[in-house]
Amino acid sequence: FSGGGAGSIYLSAPQVRLNDGAVYATWERDDRGGVWRDGLGDPARNPAQISESGLAPAGAPIAAAFQNDDQVNIFVAGRDRAIWTSWEYKGSAWRDGRISRDPVDPARITSVRSSGRITPAGGLVPPAAYLATANERSDQLDVFWAGTDGAIWMTWVEGSGQWQDGSNGRSPRRVTPTQVALPGKPIAAAFENPQQLDVFWVHRDGA
């Protein structure tokens, strides 16, 4: 679709096959009468599918953020233990994996399997993990999660560059010791001041 803007984003939408593991978006535009894509009365008002089916477990949590002034991204922890992002740039179509254009697919932004001294089982990200996003700087977007090893991890992108996706030496970073968090559980991040970004979670012992 074109020109959606940031709205509510979820995994199960009316008037489409439910629980298919795709990401959907609904939105409202002031220049079109302030009507949401609520699926009421007109198929043209249905929410839009913005990823291919099967990308994530049904009901997986979603995070969303602006990567820059012209691009909005959504993030989800996929079935393959990696984080994926789909995005819309300057009102163009989403990277939904369903339309014949190049490139078309959502992008993987973490390692599928770890390497070197980082050895949690499988990938770094539990399927359907909660994610948190924050701008560390005006030109850097970070994504955080509680990894399979119980540590807090992050991946990031600077400007319109490449994510720390495990390719060509670009690796996600562990930012806490292991075994401090329950894998995949809720996490939050916030910009405290120009010199400090904070990340929050509940410790595995309940503290």
Coordinates of C-alpha atoms in Angstrom, one line a residue:
F1 CA 0.0 0.0 0.0
S2 CA 1.1 3.6 -0.3
G3 CA 1.5 6.3 2.3
G4 CA 0.3 4.4 5.3
G5 CA 2.0 6.3 8.1
A6 CA 2.6 4.7 11.5
G7 CA -0.5 3.1 13.0
S8 CA -1.4 0.1 15.1
I9 CA 0.5 -3.0 14.0
Y10 CA -0.5 -6.6 14.9
L11 CA -0.4 -10.2 13.8
S12 CA -4.1 -11.2 13.4
A13 CA -6.3 -9.1 11.3
P14 CA -10.0 -9.3 10.3
Q15 CA -11.0 -10.3 6.8
V16 CA -7.7 -12.2 6.3
R17 CA -6.7 -15.7 7.3
L18 CA -5.9 -15.5 11.0
N19 CA -2.9 -16.8 12.8
D20 CA -0.7 -17.1 9.7
G21 CA 2.4 -15.6 11.3
A22 CA 2.4 -12.5 9.0
V23 CA 2.6 -8.9 10.2
Y24 CA -0.3 -6.6 9.5
A25 CA -0.8 -2.8 9.8
T26 CA -3.8 -0.5 10.1
W27 CA -3.6 3.3 9.8
E28 CA -5.5 6.5 9.7
R29 CA -4.8 9.5 7.4
D30 CA -6.2 13.0 8.0
D31 CA -6.3 13.7 4.3
R32 CA -8.7 10.8 3.8
G33 CA -11.3 11.8 6.4
G34 CA -9.5 10.3 9.5
V35 CA -10.9 6.8 8.8
W36 CA -8.9 3.9 10.1
R37 CA -8.3 0.7 8.1
D38 CA -10.8 -1.1 10.3
G39 CA -12.3 -3.5 7.7
L40 CA -15.8 -2.2 8.3
G41 CA -18.1 -2.0 5.3
D42 CA -15.4 -1.9 2.5
P43 CA -12.7 -4.4 1.6
A44 CA -10.5 -1.5 0.7
R45 CA -10.5 -0.5 4.4
N46 CA -9.0 -3.8 5.5
P47 CA -5.7 -3.8 7.3
A48 CA -2.7 -4.5 5.1
Q49 CA -0.3 -7.5 5.3
I50 CA 3.3 -6.1 5.4
S51 CA 5.3 -9.3 5.6
E52 CA 5.1 -12.8 4.1
S53 CA 3.1 -15.4 6.0
G54 CA 4.9 -17.6 8.5
L55 CA 7.6 -15.0 9.3
A56 CA 6.9 -15.2 13.1
P57 CA 4.9 -17.3 15.5
A58 CA 1.2 -16.2 15.6
G59 CA 0.7 -13.4 18.2
A60 CA 4.4 -12.5 18.4
P61 CA 5.0 -9.0 19.9
I62 CA 5.9 -6.2 17.5
A63 CA 8.1 -3.2 18.0
A64 CA 8.1 -0.1 15.7
A65 CA 10.4 2.9 15.3
F66 CA 11.5 5.5 12.8
Q67 CA 14.9 4.7 11.4
N68 CA 15.1 8.2 9.9
D69 CA 12.7 11.0 8.9
D70 CA 11.6 9.1 5.8
Q71 CA 11.4 5.5 7.0
V72 CA 9.4 3.6 9.5
N73 CA 10.4 0.1 10.5
I74 CA 8.6 -2.7 12.3
F75 CA 10.5 -5.5 14.1
V76 CA 9.5 -9.1 15.1
A77 CA 11.4 -12.1 16.5
G78 CA 11.0 -14.8 13.8
R79 CA 10.6 -18.6 13.9
D80 CA 14.2 -19.0 13.0
R81 CA 15.5 -17.3 16.2
A82 CA 16.4 -14.1 14.4
I83 CA 15.0 -10.6 14.4
W84 CA 13.4 -9.4 11.2
T85 CA 12.4 -5.9 10.0
S86 CA 10.0 -4.7 7.3
W87 CA 9.8 -1.0 6.4
E88 CA 8.1 1.7 4.4
Y89 CA 10.2 4.5 2.8
K90 CA 8.7 7.8 1.7
G91 CA 5.2 6.3 1.2
S92 CA 6.4 3.4 -0.9
A93 CA 5.2 -0.2 -0.5
W94 CA 6.3 -2.2 2.5
R95 CA 8.9 -4.9 2.3
D96 CA 6.2 -7.5 2.5
G97 CA 7.7 -10.4 0.5
R98 CA 4.6 -10.6 -1.7
I99 CA 5.0 -8.2 -4.6
S100 CA 7.3 -8.7 -7.6
R101 CA 10.0 -6.1 -7.0
D102 CA 13.6 -6.1 -6.0
P103 CA 14.4 -6.1 -3.2
V104 CA 11.1 -7.2 -1.7
D105 CA 11.6 -9.3 1.4
P106 CA 11.9 -8.2 5.0
A107 CA 15.5 -8.1 6.2
R108 CA 17.1 -10.3 8.9
I109 CA 19.0 -8.0 11.3
T110 CA 20.6 -10.5 13.7
S111 CA 22.6 -13.7 13.4
V112 CA 20.5 -16.9 12.8
R113 CA 23.3 -18.8 14.6
S114 CA 26.0 -17.4 16.8
S115 CA 29.7 -17.8 16.2
G116 CA 33.0 -17.6 18.1
R117 CA 32.8 -17.2 21.8
I118 CA 29.0 -16.5 21.8
T119 CA 27.3 -19.9 21.9
P120 CA 23.7 -19.8 23.0
A121 CA 21.7 -22.7 21.5
G122 CA 20.5 -22.0 18.0
G123 CA 20.1 -18.3 17.3
L124 CA 20.4 -15.4 19.7
V125 CA 16.7 -14.6 19.8
P126 CA 13.9 -16.7 21.2
P127 CA 11.0 -17.0 18.7
A128 CA 8.3 -14.4 19.5
A129 CA 10.6 -12.5 22.0
Y130 CA 9.6 -9.1 23.2
L131 CA 11.7 -6.3 21.6
A132 CA 12.5 -2.8 22.6
T133 CA 13.7 0.0 20.3
A134 CA 15.4 3.3 21.0
N135 CA 17.5 5.9 19.3
E136 CA 21.0 5.9 20.9
R137 CA 21.9 9.0 18.8
S138 CA 20.0 10.9 16.1
D139 CA 21.6 8.7 13.4
Q140 CA 21.5 5.3 15.3
L141 CA 18.6 3.1 16.0
D142 CA 19.0 0.2 18.5
V143 CA 16.9 -2.9 19.1
F144 CA 17.2 -4.9 22.4
W145 CA 16.0 -8.3 23.6
A146 CA 16.6 -10.9 26.3
G147 CA 18.6 -13.6 24.5
T148 CA 18.6 -17.4 24.7
D149 CA 21.5 -17.2 27.1
G150 CA 19.7 -15.0 29.6
A151 CA 21.7 -11.9 28.6
I152 CA 20.4 -8.6 27.1
W153 CA 21.5 -8.2 23.5
M154 CA 21.4 -5.4 21.0
T155 CA 21.6 -4.9 17.3
W156 CA 21.8 -1.5 15.6
V157 CA 22.0 0.5 12.4
E158 CA 23.6 3.9 11.8
G159 CA 21.8 6.1 9.3
S160 CA 20.7 4.1 6.3
G161 CA 23.6 1.6 6.7
Q162 CA 23.7 -2.1 7.4
W163 CA 22.4 -3.7 10.6
Q164 CA 24.7 -5.7 12.9
D165 CA 23.2 -8.8 11.4
G166 CA 26.1 -11.3 11.8
S167 CA 27.4 -10.8 8.3
N168 CA 31.0 -9.7 7.4
G169 CA 32.0 -9.2 11.0
R170 CA 29.0 -7.1 11.9
S171 CA 27.7 -8.9 15.0
P172 CA 25.0 -8.1 17.6
R173 CA 26.4 -7.1 21.0
R174 CA 25.8 -8.6 24.5
V175 CA 25.3 -5.7 26.9
T176 CA 24.9 -7.6 30.2
P177 CA 26.2 -10.8 31.8
T178 CA 24.4 -14.0 30.9
Q179 CA 21.6 -15.4 33.1
V180 CA 20.3 -12.1 34.3
A181 CA 17.0 -12.2 32.4
L182 CA 14.4 -14.8 31.3
P183 CA 14.8 -15.4 27.5
G184 CA 12.4 -13.5 25.4
K185 CA 10.6 -11.7 28.2
P186 CA 9.5 -8.0 28.2
I187 CA 12.2 -5.3 28.0
A188 CA 12.1 -1.5 27.7
A189 CA 14.6 1.1 26.5
A190 CA 14.6 4.9 26.8
F191 CA 16.9 7.8 25.9
E192 CA 17.8 9.5 29.2
N193 CA 20.0 12.3 27.9
P194 CA 22.4 12.9 25.0
Q195 CA 25.1 10.9 26.8
Q196 CA 23.0 8.0 28.2
L197 CA 20.6 5.3 26.9
D198 CA 18.9 3.0 29.5
V199 CA 17.5 -0.5 29.1
F200 CA 15.2 -2.1 31.7
W201 CA 14.1 -5.7 32.4
V202 CA 13.0 -7.8 35.4
H203 CA 15.7 -10.0 36.7
R204 CA 15.2 -13.8 36.4
D205 CA 15.0 -13.9 40.2
G206 CA 12.1 -11.5 40.3
A207 CA 14.1 -8.4 41.3

